[in-house]
């Protein structure tokens, strides 16, 4: 498998612009997570989906952030309008719930580094 | 709510020396505990996990961790560090159903020659 694929790897934009980050989870995985990593706050869970349905979005910082998962192989995280404090590395991760082995391992993408000027 | 504390921000170890990274958690029930490693510019990779059973768990790359309920700790160890182990290490605790992980702030490991 190719692993979790994120795009773009790097994004530089100006304040006020819309940003869309994309993620393709590992095929067959039923959970998808969006994390944000900053020096100040570490790794924060923003939202996660189960079978394409958002389960917990309590980590989404504000209404400027939205996430969708239109099908099992694609998810987007959108920031509109973007602000300099949104600068961070955004990670997508997926996992497979196996009721027999209960591995619960998260597989992470390489991240999208966002810089908002 | 669960939380994880990694008290060491940076640790420097000589190549070939032993390593112990500390992790303390707060969780009311039996925790699911994980250690992940992040190399520069990369995503996180699972080193090992504890769900139940033997409190000493073995992971990849020669790492092991010991769950101590009485101390609410899950410290990561390696008997002999290699230069390629230089990375950032994250401890994480899972809630019921383990789908939602809370990560510590990470410990950056530097390996000196």
Tab-separated table of C-alpha atoms in Angstrom:
chain	number	residue	atom	x	y	z
A	1	UNK	CA	0.000	0.000	0.000
A	2	UNK	CA	1.166	3.552	-0.671
A	3	UNK	CA	0.334	4.747	2.812
A	4	UNK	CA	-1.580	7.876	3.713
A	5	UNK	CA	-1.102	10.483	1.015
A	6	UNK	CA	-1.402	14.181	1.725
A	7	UNK	CA	-1.252	17.162	-0.594
A	8	UNK	CA	0.137	19.683	-0.881
A	9	UNK	CA	3.315	19.034	1.127
A	10	UNK	CA	3.936	22.745	1.436
A	11	UNK	CA	1.570	25.668	1.070
A	12	UNK	CA	2.375	29.337	1.403
A	13	UNK	CA	-0.547	31.714	1.223
A	14	UNK	CA	-1.576	35.168	2.268
A	15	UNK	CA	-3.897	36.013	5.086
A	16	UNK	CA	-7.523	35.875	4.020
A	17	UNK	CA	-7.046	33.275	1.330
A	18	UNK	CA	-8.792	29.936	1.301
A	19	UNK	CA	-6.648	26.878	1.926
A	20	UNK	CA	-7.622	23.310	1.103
A	21	UNK	CA	-5.605	20.371	2.340
A	22	UNK	CA	-6.216	16.922	0.943
A	23	UNK	CA	-5.832	13.412	2.241
A	24	UNK	CA	-6.141	9.932	0.818
A	25	UNK	CA	-6.257	7.313	3.595
A	26	UNK	CA	-5.007	3.771	3.332
A	27	UNK	CA	-7.459	1.674	1.405
A	28	UNK	CA	-9.789	-0.251	3.703
A	29	UNK	CA	-9.207	1.904	6.766
A	30	UNK	CA	-12.430	3.040	8.394
A	31	UNK	CA	-11.123	5.889	10.555
A	32	UNK	CA	-9.595	9.139	9.372
A	33	UNK	CA	-8.077	11.803	11.595
A	34	UNK	CA	-6.858	15.352	11.072
A	35	UNK	CA	-4.177	16.601	13.465
A	36	UNK	CA	-2.400	19.932	13.687
A	37	UNK	CA	1.153	20.240	14.986
A	38	UNK	CA	2.712	23.466	16.259
A	39	UNK	CA	5.652	24.201	18.488
A	40	UNK	CA	3.441	25.844	21.069
A	41	UNK	CA	0.590	23.359	21.262
A	42	UNK	CA	2.119	20.109	20.018
A	43	UNK	CA	-0.183	17.637	18.285
A	44	UNK	CA	-3.850	18.491	18.465
A	45	UNK	CA	-6.681	16.354	17.156
A	46	UNK	CA	-8.953	18.523	15.050
A	47	UNK	CA	-11.576	16.072	13.837
A	48	UNK	CA	-12.034	12.429	13.049
A	49	UNK	CA	-14.333	10.395	10.842
A	50	UNK	CA	-15.621	6.857	11.005
A	51	UNK	CA	-16.913	5.367	7.766
A	52	UNK	CA	-16.943	8.879	6.254
A	53	UNK	CA	-19.093	10.305	9.054
A	54	UNK	CA	-17.647	13.007	11.332
A	55	UNK	CA	-17.598	11.646	14.875
A	56	UNK	CA	-15.877	14.332	16.903
A	57	UNK	CA	-15.047	17.823	15.694
A	58	UNK	CA	-14.537	19.350	19.112
A	59	UNK	CA	-10.923	20.096	18.260
A	60	UNK	CA	-11.724	22.298	15.294
A	61	UNK	CA	-10.551	25.720	16.438
A	62	UNK	CA	-13.321	27.829	14.970
A	63	UNK	CA	-15.810	28.156	12.169
A	64	UNK	CA	-13.107	29.069	9.716
A	65	UNK	CA	-12.132	25.406	9.727
A	66	UNK	CA	-14.196	22.725	8.028
A	67	UNK	CA	-13.553	19.129	7.042
A	68	UNK	CA	-15.325	16.755	4.737
A	69	UNK	CA	-15.045	13.142	3.744
A	70	UNK	CA	-17.186	12.622	0.660
A	71	UNK	CA	-16.044	9.027	0.213
A	72	UNK	CA	-13.835	6.419	1.812
A	73	UNK	CA	-10.765	7.418	-0.155
A	74	UNK	CA	-10.713	11.185	0.178
A	75	UNK	CA	-10.937	13.912	2.777
A	76	UNK	CA	-10.357	17.654	2.804
A	77	UNK	CA	-9.583	20.167	5.501
A	78	UNK	CA	-10.463	23.700	4.521
A	79	UNK	CA	-9.547	26.975	6.175
A	80	UNK	CA	-11.443	30.048	5.033
A	81	UNK	CA	-10.283	32.723	5.560
A	82	UNK	CA	-6.793	31.759	6.661
A	83	UNK	CA	-4.857	33.673	9.335
A	84	UNK	CA	-1.160	33.712	10.268
A	85	UNK	CA	-1.909	31.788	13.492
A	86	UNK	CA	-3.089	28.867	11.346
A	87	UNK	CA	0.504	28.274	10.263
A	88	UNK	CA	1.322	24.709	11.279
A	89	UNK	CA	1.885	21.216	9.972
A	90	UNK	CA	-1.387	19.427	9.359
A	91	UNK	CA	-1.342	15.659	9.518
A	92	UNK	CA	-3.859	13.204	8.251
A	93	UNK	CA	-3.910	9.703	9.724
A	94	UNK	CA	-6.008	6.623	9.178
A	95	UNK	CA	-6.642	3.447	11.103
A	96	UNK	CA	-8.488	0.202	10.868
A	97	UNK	CA	-10.703	-1.071	13.628
A	98	UNK	CA	-10.140	-4.769	13.875
A	99	UNK	CA	-12.324	-6.196	16.586
A	100	UNK	CA	-10.175	-9.290	16.833
A	101	UNK	CA	-6.726	-7.789	17.136
A	102	UNK	CA	-7.730	-4.297	18.254
A	103	UNK	CA	-4.549	-2.809	16.922
A	104	UNK	CA	-5.751	0.782	16.874
A	105	UNK	CA	-2.548	1.879	15.174
A	106	UNK	CA	-2.637	5.254	13.484
A	107	UNK	CA	-0.869	5.527	10.138
A	108	UNK	CA	0.220	9.078	9.467
A	109	UNK	CA	0.828	10.913	6.241
A	110	UNK	CA	3.899	13.066	5.829
A	111	UNK	CA	1.973	16.221	6.605
A	112	UNK	CA	1.137	19.488	4.893
A	113	UNK	CA	3.184	22.436	6.086
A	114	UNK	CA	1.051	25.572	5.911
A	115	UNK	CA	2.477	29.062	6.140
A	116	UNK	CA	0.063	31.978	6.210
A	117	UNK	CA	1.736	35.349	5.659
B	1	UNK	CA	-10.168	13.685	30.345
B	2	UNK	CA	-6.974	11.842	29.636
B	3	UNK	CA	-3.617	13.604	29.421
B	4	UNK	CA	0.003	12.751	28.813
B	5	UNK	CA	3.113	14.371	30.251
B	6	UNK	CA	6.565	14.009	28.774
B	7	UNK	CA	8.751	15.928	31.215
B	8	UNK	CA	11.873	16.024	29.064
B	9	UNK	CA	11.823	18.367	26.078
B	10	UNK	CA	15.321	17.430	24.913
B	11	UNK	CA	17.616	14.545	25.749
B	12	UNK	CA	21.143	13.989	24.483
B	13	UNK	CA	22.603	10.505	24.596
B	14	UNK	CA	25.942	9.216	23.397
B	15	UNK	CA	25.826	6.634	20.646
B	16	UNK	CA	25.898	3.168	22.196
B	17	UNK	CA	24.566	4.355	25.535
B	18	UNK	CA	21.227	3.325	26.955
B	19	UNK	CA	18.121	5.462	26.678
B	20	UNK	CA	15.031	6.019	28.765
B	21	UNK	CA	12.309	8.488	27.796
B	22	UNK	CA	9.704	9.266	30.390
B	23	UNK	CA	5.952	9.338	29.958
B	24	UNK	CA	3.273	9.825	32.585
B	25	UNK	CA	-0.414	9.626	31.838
B	26	UNK	CA	-3.645	10.541	33.506
B	27	UNK	CA	-6.647	8.396	32.767
B	28	UNK	CA	-9.370	6.971	34.968
B	29	UNK	CA	-9.684	3.559	33.392
B	30	UNK	CA	-7.186	1.136	31.922
B	31	UNK	CA	-5.328	3.140	29.310
B	32	UNK	CA	-4.261	2.241	25.849
B	33	UNK	CA	-0.702	3.538	25.552
B	34	UNK	CA	1.468	4.187	22.539
B	35	UNK	CA	4.895	5.455	21.595
B	36	UNK	CA	5.398	7.080	18.206
B	37	UNK	CA	8.558	8.385	16.557
B	38	UNK	CA	8.787	11.315	14.152
B	39	UNK	CA	11.832	11.864	11.976
B	40	UNK	CA	12.371	15.363	10.548
B	41	UNK	CA	9.891	16.193	7.816
B	42	UNK	CA	8.035	12.941	8.287
B	43	UNK	CA	4.816	11.760	9.809
B	44	UNK	CA	4.630	9.742	12.995
B	45	UNK	CA	5.400	6.041	13.038
B	46	UNK	CA	4.236	3.614	15.708
B	47	UNK	CA	7.049	2.118	17.807
B	48	UNK	CA	4.981	0.046	20.200
B	49	UNK	CA	1.681	-0.129	22.039
B	50	UNK	CA	0.207	-1.470	25.243
B	51	UNK	CA	-3.395	-2.589	25.575
B	52	UNK	CA	-3.340	-5.308	28.216
B	53	UNK	CA	-1.391	-8.325	29.423
B	54	UNK	CA	2.374	-8.323	29.816
B	55	UNK	CA	3.430	-4.921	31.093
B	56	UNK	CA	6.728	-5.030	29.208
B	57	UNK	CA	6.115	-4.565	25.523
B	58	UNK	CA	8.565	-4.883	22.690
B	59	UNK	CA	8.491	-2.678	19.652
B	60	UNK	CA	10.318	-2.048	16.448
B	61	UNK	CA	13.915	-0.874	16.146
B	62	UNK	CA	14.911	-2.496	19.441
B	63	UNK	CA	12.683	-0.327	21.638
B	64	UNK	CA	10.703	-1.523	24.624
B	65	UNK	CA	8.395	0.127	27.131
B	66	UNK	CA	7.103	-0.846	30.537
B	67	UNK	CA	3.638	-0.035	31.831
B	68	UNK	CA	3.597	0.705	35.559
B	69	UNK	CA	0.091	1.300	36.785
B	70	UNK	CA	1.181	2.322	40.271
B	71	UNK	CA	3.299	5.126	38.825
B	72	UNK	CA	1.001	5.965	35.896
B	73	UNK	CA	4.036	5.652	33.667
B	74	UNK	CA	4.926	4.134	30.336
B	75	UNK	CA	8.633	4.811	29.854
B	76	UNK	CA	10.407	3.981	26.622
B	77	UNK	CA	13.810	2.291	26.726
B	78	UNK	CA	16.543	1.134	24.412
B	79	UNK	CA	19.729	-0.578	25.620
B	80	UNK	CA	22.036	0.880	22.954
B	81	UNK	CA	21.219	3.977	20.951
B	82	UNK	CA	22.200	4.380	17.310
B	83	UNK	CA	22.723	7.689	15.526
B	84	UNK	CA	19.662	6.916	13.389
B	85	UNK	CA	17.486	7.022	16.520
B	86	UNK	CA	17.775	10.808	16.621
B	87	UNK	CA	14.179	11.978	16.233
B	88	UNK	CA	11.233	13.226	18.230
B	89	UNK	CA	9.338	10.738	20.349
B	90	UNK	CA	5.710	11.042	21.337
B	91	UNK	CA	3.805	9.175	24.000
B	92	UNK	CA	0.047	8.917	23.537
B	93	UNK	CA	-2.920	7.626	25.503
B	94	UNK	CA	-6.148	6.348	24.028
B	95	UNK	CA	-9.659	6.712	25.271
B	96	UNK	CA	-12.225	3.949	25.256
B	97	UNK	CA	-12.233	2.341	21.870
B	98	UNK	CA	-8.731	3.804	21.227
B	99	UNK	CA	-9.887	5.776	18.220
B	100	UNK	CA	-9.039	9.101	19.795
B	101	UNK	CA	-5.442	9.553	20.934
B	102	UNK	CA	-4.065	12.331	23.096
B	103	UNK	CA	-0.389	12.987	22.496
B	104	UNK	CA	2.279	14.319	24.797
B	105	UNK	CA	4.374	17.295	23.772
B	106	UNK	CA	7.222	15.087	22.634
B	107	UNK	CA	10.856	14.545	23.570
B	108	UNK	CA	13.557	15.376	21.069
B	109	UNK	CA	16.417	12.878	21.171
B	110	UNK	CA	19.858	13.976	20.101
B	111	UNK	CA	22.586	11.366	19.665
B	112	UNK	CA	26.172	12.467	20.097
B	113	UNK	CA	29.110	10.592	18.521
